Coordinates of C-alpha atoms (C1' of nucleotides) in Angstrom, one line a residue:
Chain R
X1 CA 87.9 94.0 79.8
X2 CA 88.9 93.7 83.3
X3 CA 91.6 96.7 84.0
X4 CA 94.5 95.6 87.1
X5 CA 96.5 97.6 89.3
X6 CA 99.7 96.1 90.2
X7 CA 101.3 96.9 93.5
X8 CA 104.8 95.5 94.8
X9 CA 107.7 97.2 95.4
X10 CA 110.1 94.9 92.8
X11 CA 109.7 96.4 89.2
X12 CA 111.3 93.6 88.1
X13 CA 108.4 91.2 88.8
X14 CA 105.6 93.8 88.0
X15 CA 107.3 93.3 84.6
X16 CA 106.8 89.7 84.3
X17 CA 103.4 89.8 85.4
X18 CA 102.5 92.9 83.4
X19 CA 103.7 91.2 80.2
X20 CA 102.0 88.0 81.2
X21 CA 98.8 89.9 81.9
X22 CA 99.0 92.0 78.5
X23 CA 99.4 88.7 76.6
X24 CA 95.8 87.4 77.9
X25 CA 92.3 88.1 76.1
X26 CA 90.3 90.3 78.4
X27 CA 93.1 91.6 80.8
X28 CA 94.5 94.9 80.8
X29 CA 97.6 96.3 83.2
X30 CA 96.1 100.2 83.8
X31 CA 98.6 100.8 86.1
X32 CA 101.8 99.7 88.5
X33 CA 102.2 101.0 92.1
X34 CA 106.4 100.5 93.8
X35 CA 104.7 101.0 97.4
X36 CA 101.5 101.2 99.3
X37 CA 101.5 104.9 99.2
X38 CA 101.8 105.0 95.5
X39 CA 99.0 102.1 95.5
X40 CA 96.2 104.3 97.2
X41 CA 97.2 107.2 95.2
X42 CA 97.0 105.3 91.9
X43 CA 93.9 103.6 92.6
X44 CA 91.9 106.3 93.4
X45 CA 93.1 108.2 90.0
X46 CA 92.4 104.7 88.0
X47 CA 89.7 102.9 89.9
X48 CA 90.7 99.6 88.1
X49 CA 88.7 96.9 88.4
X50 CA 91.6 94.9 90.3
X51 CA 94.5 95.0 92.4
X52 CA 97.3 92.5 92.7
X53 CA 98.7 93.3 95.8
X54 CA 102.4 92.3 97.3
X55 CA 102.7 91.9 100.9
X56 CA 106.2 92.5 101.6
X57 CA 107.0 96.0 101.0
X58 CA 109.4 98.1 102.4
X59 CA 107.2 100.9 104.3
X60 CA 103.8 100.8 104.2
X61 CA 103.4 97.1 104.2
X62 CA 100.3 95.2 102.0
X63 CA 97.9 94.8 105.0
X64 CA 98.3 97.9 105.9
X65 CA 97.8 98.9 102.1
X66 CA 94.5 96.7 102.0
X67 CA 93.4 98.6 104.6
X68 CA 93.6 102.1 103.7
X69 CA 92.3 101.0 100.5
X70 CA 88.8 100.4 101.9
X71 CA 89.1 102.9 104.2
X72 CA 89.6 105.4 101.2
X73 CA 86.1 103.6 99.5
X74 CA 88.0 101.0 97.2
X75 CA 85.7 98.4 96.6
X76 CA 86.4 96.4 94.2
X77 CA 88.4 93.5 94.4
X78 CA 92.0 93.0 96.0
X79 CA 94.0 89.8 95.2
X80 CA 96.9 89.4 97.6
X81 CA 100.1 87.7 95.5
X82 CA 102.7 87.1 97.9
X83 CA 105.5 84.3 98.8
X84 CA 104.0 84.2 102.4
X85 CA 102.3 81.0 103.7
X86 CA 102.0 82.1 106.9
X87 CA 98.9 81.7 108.9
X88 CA 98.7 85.2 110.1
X89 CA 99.2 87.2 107.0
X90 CA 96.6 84.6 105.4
X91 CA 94.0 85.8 108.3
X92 CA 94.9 89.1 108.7
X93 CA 94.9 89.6 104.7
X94 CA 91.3 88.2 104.9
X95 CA 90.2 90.3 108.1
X96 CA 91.8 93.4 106.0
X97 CA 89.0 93.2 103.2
X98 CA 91.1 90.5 101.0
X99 CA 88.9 88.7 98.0
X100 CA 91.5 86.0 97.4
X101 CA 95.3 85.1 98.3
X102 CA 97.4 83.6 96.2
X103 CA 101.5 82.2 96.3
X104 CA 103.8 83.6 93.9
X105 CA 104.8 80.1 93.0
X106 CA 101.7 79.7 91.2
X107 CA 101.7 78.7 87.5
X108 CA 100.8 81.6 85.5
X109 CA 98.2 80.2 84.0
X110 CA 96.6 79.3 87.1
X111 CA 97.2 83.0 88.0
X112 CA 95.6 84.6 84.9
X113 CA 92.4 82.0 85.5
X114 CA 92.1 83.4 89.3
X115 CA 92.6 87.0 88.0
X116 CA 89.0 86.5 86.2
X117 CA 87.6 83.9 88.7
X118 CA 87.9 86.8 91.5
X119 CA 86.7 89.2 89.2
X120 CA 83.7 87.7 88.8
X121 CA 83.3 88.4 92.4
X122 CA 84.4 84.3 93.3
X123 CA 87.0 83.8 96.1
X124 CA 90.5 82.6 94.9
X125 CA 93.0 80.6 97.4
X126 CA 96.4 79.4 96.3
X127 CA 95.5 75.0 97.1
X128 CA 98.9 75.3 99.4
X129 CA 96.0 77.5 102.1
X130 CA 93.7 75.2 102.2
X131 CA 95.2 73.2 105.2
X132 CA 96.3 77.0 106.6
X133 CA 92.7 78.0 105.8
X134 CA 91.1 75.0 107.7
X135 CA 93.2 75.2 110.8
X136 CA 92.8 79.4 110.8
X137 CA 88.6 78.6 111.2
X138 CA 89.0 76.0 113.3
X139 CA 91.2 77.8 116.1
X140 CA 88.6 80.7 115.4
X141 CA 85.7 78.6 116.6
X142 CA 87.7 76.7 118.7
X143 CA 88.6 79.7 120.0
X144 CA 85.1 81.2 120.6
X145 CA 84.1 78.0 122.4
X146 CA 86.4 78.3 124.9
X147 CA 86.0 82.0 125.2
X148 CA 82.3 81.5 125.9
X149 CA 83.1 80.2 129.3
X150 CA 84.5 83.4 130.3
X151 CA 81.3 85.4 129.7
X152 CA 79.4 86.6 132.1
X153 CA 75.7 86.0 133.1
X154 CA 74.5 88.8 131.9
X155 CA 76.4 88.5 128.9
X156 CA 75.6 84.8 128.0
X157 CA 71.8 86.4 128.6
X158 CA 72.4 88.7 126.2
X159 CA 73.8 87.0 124.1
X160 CA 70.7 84.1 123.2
X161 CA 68.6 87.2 123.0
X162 CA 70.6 88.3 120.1
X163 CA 70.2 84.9 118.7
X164 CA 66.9 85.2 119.2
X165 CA 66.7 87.8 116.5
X166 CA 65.6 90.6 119.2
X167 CA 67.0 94.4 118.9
X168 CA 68.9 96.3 121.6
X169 CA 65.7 98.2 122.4
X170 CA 63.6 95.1 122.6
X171 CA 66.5 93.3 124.7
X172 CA 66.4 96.2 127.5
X173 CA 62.8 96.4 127.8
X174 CA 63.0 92.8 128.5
X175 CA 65.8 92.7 131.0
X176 CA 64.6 96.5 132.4
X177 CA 68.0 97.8 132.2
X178 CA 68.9 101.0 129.1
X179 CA 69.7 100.5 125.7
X180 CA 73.0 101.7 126.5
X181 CA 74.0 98.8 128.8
X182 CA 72.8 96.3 126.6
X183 CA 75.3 97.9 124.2
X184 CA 77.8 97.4 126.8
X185 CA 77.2 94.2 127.0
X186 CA 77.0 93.1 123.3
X187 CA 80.4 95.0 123.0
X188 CA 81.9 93.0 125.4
X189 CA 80.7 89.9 124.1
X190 CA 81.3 89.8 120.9
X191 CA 85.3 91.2 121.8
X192 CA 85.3 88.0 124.1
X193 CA 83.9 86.1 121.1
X194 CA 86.3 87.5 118.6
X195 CA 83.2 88.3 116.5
X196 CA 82.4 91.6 114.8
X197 CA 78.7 91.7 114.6
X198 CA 76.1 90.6 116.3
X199 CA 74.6 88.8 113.2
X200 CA 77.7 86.8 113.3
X201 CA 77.2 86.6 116.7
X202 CA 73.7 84.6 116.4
X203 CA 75.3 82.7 113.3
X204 CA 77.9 81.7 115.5
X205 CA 75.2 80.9 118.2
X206 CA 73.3 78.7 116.3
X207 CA 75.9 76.6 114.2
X208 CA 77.2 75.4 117.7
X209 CA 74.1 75.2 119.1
X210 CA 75.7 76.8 122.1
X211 CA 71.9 77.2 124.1
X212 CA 70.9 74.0 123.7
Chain U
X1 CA 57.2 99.9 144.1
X2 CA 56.3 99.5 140.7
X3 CA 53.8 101.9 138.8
X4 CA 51.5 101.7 136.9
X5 CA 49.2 103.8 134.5
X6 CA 45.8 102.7 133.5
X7 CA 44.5 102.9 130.1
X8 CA 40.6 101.3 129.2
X9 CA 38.0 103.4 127.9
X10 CA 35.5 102.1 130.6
X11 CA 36.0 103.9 134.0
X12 CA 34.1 101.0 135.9
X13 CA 36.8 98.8 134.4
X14 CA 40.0 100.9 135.4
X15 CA 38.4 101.4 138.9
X16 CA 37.8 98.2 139.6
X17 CA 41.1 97.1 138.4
X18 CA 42.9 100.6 140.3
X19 CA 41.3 99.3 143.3
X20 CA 42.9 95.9 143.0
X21 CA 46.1 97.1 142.6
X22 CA 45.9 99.6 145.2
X23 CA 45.3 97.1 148.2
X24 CA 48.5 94.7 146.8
X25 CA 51.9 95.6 148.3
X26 CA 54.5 97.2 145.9
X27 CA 51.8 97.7 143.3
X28 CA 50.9 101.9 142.7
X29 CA 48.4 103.3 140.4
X30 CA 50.0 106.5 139.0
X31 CA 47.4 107.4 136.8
X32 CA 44.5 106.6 134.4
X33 CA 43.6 107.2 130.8
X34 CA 40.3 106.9 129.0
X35 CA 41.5 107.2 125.4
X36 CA 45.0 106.7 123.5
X37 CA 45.9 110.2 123.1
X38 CA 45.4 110.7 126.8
X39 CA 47.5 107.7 127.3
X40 CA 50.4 109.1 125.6
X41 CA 50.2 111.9 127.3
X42 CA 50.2 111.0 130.9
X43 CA 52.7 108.2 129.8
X44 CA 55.2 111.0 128.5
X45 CA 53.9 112.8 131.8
X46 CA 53.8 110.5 134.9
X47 CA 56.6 108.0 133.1
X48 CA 55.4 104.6 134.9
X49 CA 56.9 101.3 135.6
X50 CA 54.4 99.8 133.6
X51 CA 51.0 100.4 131.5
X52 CA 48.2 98.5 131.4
X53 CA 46.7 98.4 127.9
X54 CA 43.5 97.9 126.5
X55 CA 42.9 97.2 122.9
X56 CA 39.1 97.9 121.7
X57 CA 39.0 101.5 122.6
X58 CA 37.1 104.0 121.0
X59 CA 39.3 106.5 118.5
X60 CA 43.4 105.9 118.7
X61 CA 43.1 102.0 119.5
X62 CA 45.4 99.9 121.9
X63 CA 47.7 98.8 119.0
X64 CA 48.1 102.5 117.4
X65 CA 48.4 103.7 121.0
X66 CA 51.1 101.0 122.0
X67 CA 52.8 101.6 118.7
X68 CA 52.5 105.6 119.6
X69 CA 54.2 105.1 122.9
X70 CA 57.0 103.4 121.6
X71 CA 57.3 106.2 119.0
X72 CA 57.6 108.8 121.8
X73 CA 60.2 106.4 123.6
X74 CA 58.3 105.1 125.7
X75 CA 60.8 101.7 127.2
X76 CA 59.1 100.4 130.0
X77 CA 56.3 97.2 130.2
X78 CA 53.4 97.3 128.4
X79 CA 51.2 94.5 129.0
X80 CA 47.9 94.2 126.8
X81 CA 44.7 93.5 129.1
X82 CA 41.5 92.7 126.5
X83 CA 39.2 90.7 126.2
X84 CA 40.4 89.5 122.6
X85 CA 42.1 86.1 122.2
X86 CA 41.7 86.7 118.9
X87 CA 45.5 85.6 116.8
X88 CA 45.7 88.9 114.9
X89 CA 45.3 91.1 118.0
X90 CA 47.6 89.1 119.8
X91 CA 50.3 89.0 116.8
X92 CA 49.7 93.2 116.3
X93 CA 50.3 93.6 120.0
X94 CA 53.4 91.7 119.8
X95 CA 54.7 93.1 116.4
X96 CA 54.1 96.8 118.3
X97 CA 56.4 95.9 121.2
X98 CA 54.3 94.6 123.6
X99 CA 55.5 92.5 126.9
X100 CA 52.8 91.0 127.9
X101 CA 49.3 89.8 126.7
X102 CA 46.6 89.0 129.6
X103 CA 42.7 88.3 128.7
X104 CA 40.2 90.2 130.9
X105 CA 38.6 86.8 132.6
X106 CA 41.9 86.5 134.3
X107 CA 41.6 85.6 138.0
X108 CA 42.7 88.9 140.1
X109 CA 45.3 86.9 141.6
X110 CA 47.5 86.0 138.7
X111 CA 46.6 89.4 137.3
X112 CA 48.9 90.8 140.3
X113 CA 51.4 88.0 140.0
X114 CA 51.7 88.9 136.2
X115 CA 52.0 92.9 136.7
X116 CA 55.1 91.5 139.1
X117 CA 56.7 88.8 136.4
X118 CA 56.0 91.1 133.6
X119 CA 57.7 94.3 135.6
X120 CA 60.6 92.1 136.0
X121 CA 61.4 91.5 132.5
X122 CA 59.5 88.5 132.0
X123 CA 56.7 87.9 129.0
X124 CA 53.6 87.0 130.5
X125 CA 50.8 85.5 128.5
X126 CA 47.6 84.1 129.4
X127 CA 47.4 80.4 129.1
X128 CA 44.4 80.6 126.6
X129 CA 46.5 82.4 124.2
X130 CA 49.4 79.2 124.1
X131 CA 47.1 77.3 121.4
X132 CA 46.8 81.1 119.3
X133 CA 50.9 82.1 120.0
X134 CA 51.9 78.3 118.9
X135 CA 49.9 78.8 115.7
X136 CA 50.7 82.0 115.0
X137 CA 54.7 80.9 115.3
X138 CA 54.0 77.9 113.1
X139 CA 51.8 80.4 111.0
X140 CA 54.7 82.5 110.6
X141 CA 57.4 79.9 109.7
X142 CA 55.1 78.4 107.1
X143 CA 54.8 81.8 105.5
X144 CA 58.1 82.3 105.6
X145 CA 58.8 79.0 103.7
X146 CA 56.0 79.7 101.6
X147 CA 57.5 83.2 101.2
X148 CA 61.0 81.8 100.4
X149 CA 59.8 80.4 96.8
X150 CA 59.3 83.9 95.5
X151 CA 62.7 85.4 96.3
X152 CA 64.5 85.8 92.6
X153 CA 68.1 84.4 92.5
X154 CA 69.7 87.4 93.4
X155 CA 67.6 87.5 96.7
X156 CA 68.1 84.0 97.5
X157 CA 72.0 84.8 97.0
X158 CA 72.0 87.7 99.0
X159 CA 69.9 85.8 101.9
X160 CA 72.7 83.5 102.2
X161 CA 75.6 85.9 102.5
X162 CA 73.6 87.5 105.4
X163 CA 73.0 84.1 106.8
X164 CA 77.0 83.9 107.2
X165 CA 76.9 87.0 109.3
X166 CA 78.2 89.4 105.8
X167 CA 77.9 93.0 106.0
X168 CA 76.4 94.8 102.8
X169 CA 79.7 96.0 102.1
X170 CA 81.4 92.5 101.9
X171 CA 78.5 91.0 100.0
X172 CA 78.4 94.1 97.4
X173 CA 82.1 93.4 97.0
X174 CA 81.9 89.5 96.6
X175 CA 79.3 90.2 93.8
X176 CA 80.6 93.0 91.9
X177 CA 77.8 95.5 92.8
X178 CA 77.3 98.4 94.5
X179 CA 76.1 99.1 98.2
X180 CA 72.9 100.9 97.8
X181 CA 72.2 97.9 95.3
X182 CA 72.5 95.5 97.9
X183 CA 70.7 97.2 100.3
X184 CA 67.9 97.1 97.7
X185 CA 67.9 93.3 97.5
X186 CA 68.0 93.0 101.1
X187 CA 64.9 95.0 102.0
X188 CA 62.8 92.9 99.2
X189 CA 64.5 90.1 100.6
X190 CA 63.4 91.2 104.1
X191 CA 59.5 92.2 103.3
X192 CA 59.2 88.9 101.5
X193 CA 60.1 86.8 104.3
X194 CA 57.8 89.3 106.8
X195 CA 61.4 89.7 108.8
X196 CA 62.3 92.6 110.3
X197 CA 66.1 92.5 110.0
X198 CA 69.0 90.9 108.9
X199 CA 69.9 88.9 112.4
X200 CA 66.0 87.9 112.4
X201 CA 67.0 86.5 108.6
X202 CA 69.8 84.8 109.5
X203 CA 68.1 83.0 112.7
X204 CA 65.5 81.9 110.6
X205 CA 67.9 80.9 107.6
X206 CA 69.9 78.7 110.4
X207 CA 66.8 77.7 112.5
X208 CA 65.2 76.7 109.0
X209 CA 68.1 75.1 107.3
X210 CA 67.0 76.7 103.9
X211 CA 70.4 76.3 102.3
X212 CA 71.2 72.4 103.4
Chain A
dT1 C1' 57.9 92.9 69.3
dG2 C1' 56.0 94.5 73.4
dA3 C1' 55.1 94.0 78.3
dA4 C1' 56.7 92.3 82.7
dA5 C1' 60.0 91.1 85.9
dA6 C1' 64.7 91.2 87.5
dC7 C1' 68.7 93.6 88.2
dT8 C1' 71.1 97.5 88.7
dA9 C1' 72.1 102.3 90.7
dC10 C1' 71.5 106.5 93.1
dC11 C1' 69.5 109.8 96.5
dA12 C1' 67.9 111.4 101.0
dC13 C1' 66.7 110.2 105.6
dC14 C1' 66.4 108.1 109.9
dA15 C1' 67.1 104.1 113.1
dA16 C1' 70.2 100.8 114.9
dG17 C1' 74.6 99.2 116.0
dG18 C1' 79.1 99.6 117.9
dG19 C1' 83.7 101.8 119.8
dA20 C1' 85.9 104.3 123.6
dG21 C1' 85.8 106.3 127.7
dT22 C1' 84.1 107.6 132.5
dA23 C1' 81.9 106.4 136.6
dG24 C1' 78.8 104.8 140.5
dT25 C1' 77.1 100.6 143.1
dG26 C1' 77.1 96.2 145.2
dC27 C1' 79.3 91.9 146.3
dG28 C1' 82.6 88.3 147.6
dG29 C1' 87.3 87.2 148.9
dC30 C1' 91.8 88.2 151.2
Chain E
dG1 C1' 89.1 97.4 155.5
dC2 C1' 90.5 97.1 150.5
dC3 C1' 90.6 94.9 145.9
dG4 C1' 88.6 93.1 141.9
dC5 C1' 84.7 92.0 139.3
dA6 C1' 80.1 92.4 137.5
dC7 C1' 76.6 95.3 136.5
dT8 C1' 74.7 99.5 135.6
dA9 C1' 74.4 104.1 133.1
dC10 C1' 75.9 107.8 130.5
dT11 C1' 78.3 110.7 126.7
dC12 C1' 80.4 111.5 122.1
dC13 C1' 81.1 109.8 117.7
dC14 C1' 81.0 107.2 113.7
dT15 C1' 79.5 103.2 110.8
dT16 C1' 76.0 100.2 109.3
dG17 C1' 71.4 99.0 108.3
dG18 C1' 66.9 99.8 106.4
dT19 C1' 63.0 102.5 103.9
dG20 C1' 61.3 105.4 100.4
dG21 C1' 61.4 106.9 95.9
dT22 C1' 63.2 107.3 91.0
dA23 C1' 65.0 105.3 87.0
dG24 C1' 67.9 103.0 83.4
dT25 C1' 69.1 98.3 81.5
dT26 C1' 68.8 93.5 80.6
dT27 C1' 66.2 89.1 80.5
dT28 C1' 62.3 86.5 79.8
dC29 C1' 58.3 85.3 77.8
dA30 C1' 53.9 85.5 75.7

DNA sequence: TGAAAACTACCACCAAGGGAGTAGTGCGGC
DNA sequence: GCCGCACTACTCCCTTGGTGGTAGTTTTCA
């Protein structure tokens, strides 16, 4: 029995989807949440094993929601369920800690098959994302690329080493310069990179073969 | 001037090789050690540009001295200076942090170069040792791939979320478990492979193309 | 059916990584 | 000369990663 918190700020529609969810083997509604506020509060009392989350709310808005969410230790999975196609909610969503993102046009039953897809831990996209999806990771690494040239030396040095596998530690003793600096420098890179750790730092090193 | 601290249990050895040093320009002897405890002391002590290690000592050897300096903090360049081209010695040495590896039988001239290459950040190895360090690489990697048969499904799983540069939080989230539980998988995952982190598993995921 | 292996979870502890900010030095260009 | 940039180093603070140990549950297989 997979237990869902609903969150959006129109009761009207939380109806409709409550009563679809009810009607379905397996699903349970434990709880319904007008505004991101009310969501944090109500998921921390129910830890459900779900949360169907709006992005358009008046006040807190559902990034912002998604957020605080895992900030407050909320890990189970979040499905955003929104009318927004938009690039940047899609990514930022995603960056926020999203499992999957679906459209509010989609057919319920699609909806209720997703609902225990990303329950089992599998991430859910509305079809409509995919071309969104594609073009957000290309511009990432298309991004990246072109950011690379504006590293510097000692950065672009640093930055191999960490593909190399090597530590911060290991990196200074090499180069003779502190630990510290080296952290200076990985900062710097991987904010230049857009990246937000240097394991996907070396991932990113090595699928674009970028030292070779 | 770079300095350097002495450590062979054979005083004809270190004075001969103190003497050598002495006459170069820019190259200091700060101090000499007969034994690994001494060694960490006077390394703690005289804190040098650079120590020159040997391995077969009596008591506290060079590895469990080299490993005992880094313990204690010790950043700067060690390089190993033994008579041992033997692959295990040379693959302890490395695994204990050091910087360089140079057999006893070399000429005093590159001896001095090296001490200079190695103090500016650069690994110096005897050529002898290019047949062992080759094999012990290829070694490695075929233990690895060997290795890689044993991981259970759930490691294998995990080893490819870490291979896309996921944190332990995303991957526990994607898979419905906790943290710690992940963690647990990763460490297995980790001493089976004979890696000594999650970048080092990645690399060798990518490097490897395990998952193509 | 009983043993072994895999999976799960939690704890405590320490090492490593990363953010944000401050600051001194050296170098090339205007 | 001064400005900007790269590089270096340091501090404080917090998160993440990794190890050790214990232990309960399911799966698998002999």
């Amino acid at each position: 029995m997979i237990s869902i918190l609903l969150v959006d700020d129109h009761p009207m529609l939380r109806q409709g989807v409550a009563q679809l969810i009810e009607l379905e083997e397996g699903l349970m509604v434990v709880g319904q949440a007008g505004s991101g506020e009310e969501a944090l509060h109500l998921a921390a009392q129910l830890d459900p094993d779900m949360v169907l989350l709006d992005l358009n709310m008046q006040g807190m808005n559902g990034i912002a929601t998604l957020q605080a969410l895992r900030e407050q230790g909320f890990n189970a999975c979040v499905m955003v369920f929104t009318v927004s196609d938009q690039h940047d909610d899609v990514v930022a969503a995603l960056r926020a800690g999203a499992d999957g993102y679906l459209l509010k046009d989609t057919e319920p039953e699609v909806l209720l098959q997703s609902i225990k897809a990303a329950s089992q831990g599998q991430p859910v996209f509305s079809p409509q994302l995919a071309r969104v999806l594609a073009s957000g990771v290309r511009d990432q690494k298309a991004d990246s690329a072109e950011r690379m040239g504006e590293l510097t030396g000692r950065e672009a040095q640093i930055l191999q080493c960490i593909a190399q596998g090597k530590t911060n530690k290991r990196i200074a003793r090499e180069l003779a310069i502190a630990e510290a600096t080296v952290k200076v420098h990985v900062k710097n890179t991987l904010k230049k990179l857009g990246l937000r750790s240097r394991v996907e730092a070396a991932v990113w090193v090595l699928e674009n073969r970028v030292f070779e």
